[in-house]
mmCIF file of C-alpha atoms in Angstrom:
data_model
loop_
_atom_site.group_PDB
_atom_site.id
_atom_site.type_symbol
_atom_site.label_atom_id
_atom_site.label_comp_id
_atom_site.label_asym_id
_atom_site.label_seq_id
_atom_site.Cartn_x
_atom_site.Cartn_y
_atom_site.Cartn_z
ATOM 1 C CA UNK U 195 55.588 134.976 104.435
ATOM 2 C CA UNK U 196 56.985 131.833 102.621
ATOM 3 C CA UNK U 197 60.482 131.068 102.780
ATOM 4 C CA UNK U 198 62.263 128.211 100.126
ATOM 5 C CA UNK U 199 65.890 127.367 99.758
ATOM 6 C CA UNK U 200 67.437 126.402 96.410
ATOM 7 C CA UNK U 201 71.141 124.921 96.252
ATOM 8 C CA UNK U 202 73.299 124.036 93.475
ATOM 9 C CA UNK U 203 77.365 122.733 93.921
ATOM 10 C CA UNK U 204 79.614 122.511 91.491
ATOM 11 C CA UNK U 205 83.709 121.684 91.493
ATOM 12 C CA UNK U 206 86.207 124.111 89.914
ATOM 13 C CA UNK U 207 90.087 124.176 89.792
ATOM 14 C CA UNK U 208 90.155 127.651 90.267
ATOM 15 C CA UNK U 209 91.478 129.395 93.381
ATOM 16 C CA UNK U 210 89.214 130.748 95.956
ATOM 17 C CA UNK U 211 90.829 133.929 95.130
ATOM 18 C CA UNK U 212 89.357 134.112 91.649
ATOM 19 C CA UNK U 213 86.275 132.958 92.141
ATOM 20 C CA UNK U 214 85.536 135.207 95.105
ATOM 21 C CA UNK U 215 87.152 138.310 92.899
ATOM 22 C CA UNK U 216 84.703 137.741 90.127
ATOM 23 C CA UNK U 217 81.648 137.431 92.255
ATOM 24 C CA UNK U 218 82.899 140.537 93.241
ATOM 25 C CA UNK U 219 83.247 142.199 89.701
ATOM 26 C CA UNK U 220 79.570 143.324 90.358
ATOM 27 C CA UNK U 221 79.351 145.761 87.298
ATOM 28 C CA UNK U 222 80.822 142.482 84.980
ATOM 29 C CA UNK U 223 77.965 140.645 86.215
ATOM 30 C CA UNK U 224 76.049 140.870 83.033
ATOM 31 C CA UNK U 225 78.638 139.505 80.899
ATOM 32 C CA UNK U 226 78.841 136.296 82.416
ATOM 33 C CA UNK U 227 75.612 135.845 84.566
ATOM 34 C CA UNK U 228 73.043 133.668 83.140
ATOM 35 C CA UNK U 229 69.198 136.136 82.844
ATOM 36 C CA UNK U 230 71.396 139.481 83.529
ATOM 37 C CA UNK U 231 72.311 140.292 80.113
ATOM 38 C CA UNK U 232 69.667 143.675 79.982
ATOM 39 C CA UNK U 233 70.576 144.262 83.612
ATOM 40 C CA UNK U 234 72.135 147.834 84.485
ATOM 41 C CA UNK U 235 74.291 147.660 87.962
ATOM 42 C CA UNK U 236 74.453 151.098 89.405
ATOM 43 C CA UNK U 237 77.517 150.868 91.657
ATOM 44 C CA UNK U 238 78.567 153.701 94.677
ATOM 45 C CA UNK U 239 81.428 155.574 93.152
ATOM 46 C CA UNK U 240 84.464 154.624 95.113
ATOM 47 C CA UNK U 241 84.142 151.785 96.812
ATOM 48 C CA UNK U 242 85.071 148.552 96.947
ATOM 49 C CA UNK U 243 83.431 145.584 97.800
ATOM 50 C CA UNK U 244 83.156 144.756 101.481
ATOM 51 C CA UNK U 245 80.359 143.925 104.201
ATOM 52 C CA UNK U 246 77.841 146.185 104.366
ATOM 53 C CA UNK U 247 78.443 147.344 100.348
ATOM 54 C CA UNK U 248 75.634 148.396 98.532
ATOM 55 C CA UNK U 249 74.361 148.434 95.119
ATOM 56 C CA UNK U 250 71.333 148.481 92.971
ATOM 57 C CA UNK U 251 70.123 146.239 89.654
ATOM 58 C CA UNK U 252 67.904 147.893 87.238
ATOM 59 C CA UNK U 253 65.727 145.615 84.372
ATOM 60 C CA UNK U 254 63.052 146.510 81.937
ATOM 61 C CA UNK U 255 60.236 146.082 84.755
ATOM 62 C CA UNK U 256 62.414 144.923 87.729
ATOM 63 C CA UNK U 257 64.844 146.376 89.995
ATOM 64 C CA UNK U 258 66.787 145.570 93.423
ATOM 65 C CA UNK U 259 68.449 146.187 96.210
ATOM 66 C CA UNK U 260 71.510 144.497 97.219
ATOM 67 C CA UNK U 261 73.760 144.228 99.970
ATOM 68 C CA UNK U 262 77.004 142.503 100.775
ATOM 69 C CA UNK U 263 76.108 140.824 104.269
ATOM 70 C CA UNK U 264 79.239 138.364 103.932
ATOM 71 C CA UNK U 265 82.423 138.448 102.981
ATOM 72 C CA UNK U 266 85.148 136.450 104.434
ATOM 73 C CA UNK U 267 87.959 134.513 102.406
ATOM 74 C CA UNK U 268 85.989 131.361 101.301
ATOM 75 C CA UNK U 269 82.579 132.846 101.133
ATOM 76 C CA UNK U 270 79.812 135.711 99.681
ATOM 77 C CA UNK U 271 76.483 136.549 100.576
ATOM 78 C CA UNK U 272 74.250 139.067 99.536
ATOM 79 C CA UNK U 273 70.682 140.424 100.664
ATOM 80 C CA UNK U 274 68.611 141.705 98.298
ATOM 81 C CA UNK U 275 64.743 143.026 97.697
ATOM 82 C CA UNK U 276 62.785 142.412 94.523
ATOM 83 C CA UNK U 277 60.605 145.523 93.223
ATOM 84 C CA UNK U 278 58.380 143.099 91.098
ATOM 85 C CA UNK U 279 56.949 140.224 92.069
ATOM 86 C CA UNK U 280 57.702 141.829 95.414
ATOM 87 C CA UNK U 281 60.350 139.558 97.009
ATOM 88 C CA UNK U 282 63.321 139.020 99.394
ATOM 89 C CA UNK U 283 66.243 136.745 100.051
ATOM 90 C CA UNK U 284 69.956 135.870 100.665
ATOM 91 C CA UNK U 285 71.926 134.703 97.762
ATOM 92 C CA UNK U 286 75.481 132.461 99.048
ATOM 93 C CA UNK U 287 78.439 131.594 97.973
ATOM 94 C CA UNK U 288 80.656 129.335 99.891
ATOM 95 C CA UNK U 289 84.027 127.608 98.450
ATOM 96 C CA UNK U 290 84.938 124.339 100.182
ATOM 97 C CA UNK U 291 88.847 123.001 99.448
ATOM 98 C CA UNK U 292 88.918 119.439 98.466
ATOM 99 C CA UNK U 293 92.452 118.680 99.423
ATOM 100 C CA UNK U 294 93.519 118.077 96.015
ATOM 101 C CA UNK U 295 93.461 121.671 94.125
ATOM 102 C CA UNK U 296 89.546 120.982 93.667
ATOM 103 C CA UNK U 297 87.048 123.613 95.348
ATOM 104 C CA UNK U 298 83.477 122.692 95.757
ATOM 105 C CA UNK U 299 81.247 125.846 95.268
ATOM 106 C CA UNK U 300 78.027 125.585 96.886
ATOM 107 C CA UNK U 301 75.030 128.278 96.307
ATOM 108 C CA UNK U 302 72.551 128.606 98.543
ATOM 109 C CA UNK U 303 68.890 130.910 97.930
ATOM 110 C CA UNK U 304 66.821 131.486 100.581
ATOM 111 C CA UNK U 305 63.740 133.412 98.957
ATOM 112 C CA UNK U 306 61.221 134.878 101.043
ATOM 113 C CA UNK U 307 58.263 135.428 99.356
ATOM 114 C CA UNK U 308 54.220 137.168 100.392
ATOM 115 C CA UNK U 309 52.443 134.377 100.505
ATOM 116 C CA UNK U 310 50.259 135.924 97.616
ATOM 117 C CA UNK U 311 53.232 135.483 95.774
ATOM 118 C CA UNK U 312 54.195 132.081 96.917
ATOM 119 C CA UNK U 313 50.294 130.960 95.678
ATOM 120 C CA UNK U 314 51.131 132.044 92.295
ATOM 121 C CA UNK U 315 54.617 130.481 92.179
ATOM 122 C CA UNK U 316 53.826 127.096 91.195
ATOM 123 C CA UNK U 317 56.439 123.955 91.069
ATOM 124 C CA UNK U 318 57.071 124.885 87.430
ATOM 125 C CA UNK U 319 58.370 128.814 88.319
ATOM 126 C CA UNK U 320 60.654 126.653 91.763
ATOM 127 C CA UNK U 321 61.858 124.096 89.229
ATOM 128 C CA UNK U 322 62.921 127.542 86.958
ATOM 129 C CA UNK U 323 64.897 129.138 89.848
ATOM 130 C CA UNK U 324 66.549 125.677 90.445
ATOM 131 C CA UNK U 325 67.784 125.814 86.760
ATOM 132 C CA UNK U 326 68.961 129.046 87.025
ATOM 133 C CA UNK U 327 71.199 128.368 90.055
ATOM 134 C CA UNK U 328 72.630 125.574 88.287
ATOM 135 C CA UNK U 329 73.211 127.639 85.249
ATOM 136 C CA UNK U 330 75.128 130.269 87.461
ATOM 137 C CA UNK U 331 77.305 128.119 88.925
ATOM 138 C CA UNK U 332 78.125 126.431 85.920
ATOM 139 C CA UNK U 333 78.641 129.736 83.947
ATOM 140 C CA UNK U 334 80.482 130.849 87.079
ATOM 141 C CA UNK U 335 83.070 128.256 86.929
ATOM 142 C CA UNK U 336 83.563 128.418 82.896
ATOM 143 C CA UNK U 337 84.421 132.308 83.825
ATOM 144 C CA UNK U 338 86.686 131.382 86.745
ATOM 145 C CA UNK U 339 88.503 128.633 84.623
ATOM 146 C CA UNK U 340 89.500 130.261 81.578
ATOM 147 C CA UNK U 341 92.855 132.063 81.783
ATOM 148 C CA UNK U 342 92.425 135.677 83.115
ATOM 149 C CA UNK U 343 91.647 138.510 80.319
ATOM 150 C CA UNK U 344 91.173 135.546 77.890
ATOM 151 C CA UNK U 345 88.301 137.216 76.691
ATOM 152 C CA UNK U 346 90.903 140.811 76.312
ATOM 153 C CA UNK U 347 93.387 138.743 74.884
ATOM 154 C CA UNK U 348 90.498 136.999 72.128
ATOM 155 C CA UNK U 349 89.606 140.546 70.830
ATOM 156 C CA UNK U 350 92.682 141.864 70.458
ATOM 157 C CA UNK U 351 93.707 139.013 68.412
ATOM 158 C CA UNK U 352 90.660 138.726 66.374
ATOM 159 C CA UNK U 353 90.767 142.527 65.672
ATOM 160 C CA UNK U 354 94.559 141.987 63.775
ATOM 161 C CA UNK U 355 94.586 141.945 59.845
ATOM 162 C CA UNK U 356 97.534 139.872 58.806
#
């Protein structure tokens, strides 16, 4: 077994509140979350996001496991397994205040990978993964940032005839 870490920060004016409420919008995921647009999120029927919640991903060829395995006021983590390339890890979210109405969010991956896997995950496919944190935290904090149901509020408007 291989194991890699990939962080990303970014800053965002939001409140830890909001940005921990939509990481936890699990099945809204796909709206906002750079590579999960095709992604189906089965979720348990009532429940509500907590330690120990569990829920599934389902792609054209791929599919995981997740599980919530923190979840405490200025942080997120989840554990999940890879069906294909068979793969595990711990993906982390952790808000830091500023002191000045700024919030650093730092992600954290740590992959573990069969080293058979690992051989055929060059520098080009790490470099990818790096990209794609950055592109989650950044479309992360345009989500966070905009005014809450902005995107409700758009439609409605656009859908008037005046």
């Amino acid at each position: 077994m291989i194991r890699y870490e990939i962080a990303a920060t970014t800053v965002t004016t939001a409140p830890p509140e909001r940005v921990l409420a939509v990481l936890d919008d699990f099945g809204n995921w796909p709206r906002w979350m750079p590579s999960l647009e095709r992604v189906r999120i089965e979720l348990p029927p009532n429940e509500h996001p907590r330690q120990g919640y569990r829920f599934k991903l389902h792609g054209l060829l791929v599919h995981a496991d997740m599980e919530v395995i923190d979840y405490t006021p200025l942080s997120r983590a989840t554990r999940f397994r890879i069906s294909f390339p068979p793969f595990q890890g711990v993906n982390r979210c952790r808000l830091i205040p500023l002191g000045d109405g700024r919030y650093r969010i730092e992600r954290l991956d740590q992959l573990e990978l069969p080293d058979l896997v690992a051989h055929l995950i060059d520098s080009t496919q790490r470099k990818r993964f790096e990209k794609l944190a950055m592109e989650f935290l950044q479309a992360l904090r345009r989500e966070v940032e905009q005014p809450p149901h902005a995107t409700a509020a758009s439609a409605a408007t656009t859908g008037r005839s005046d």
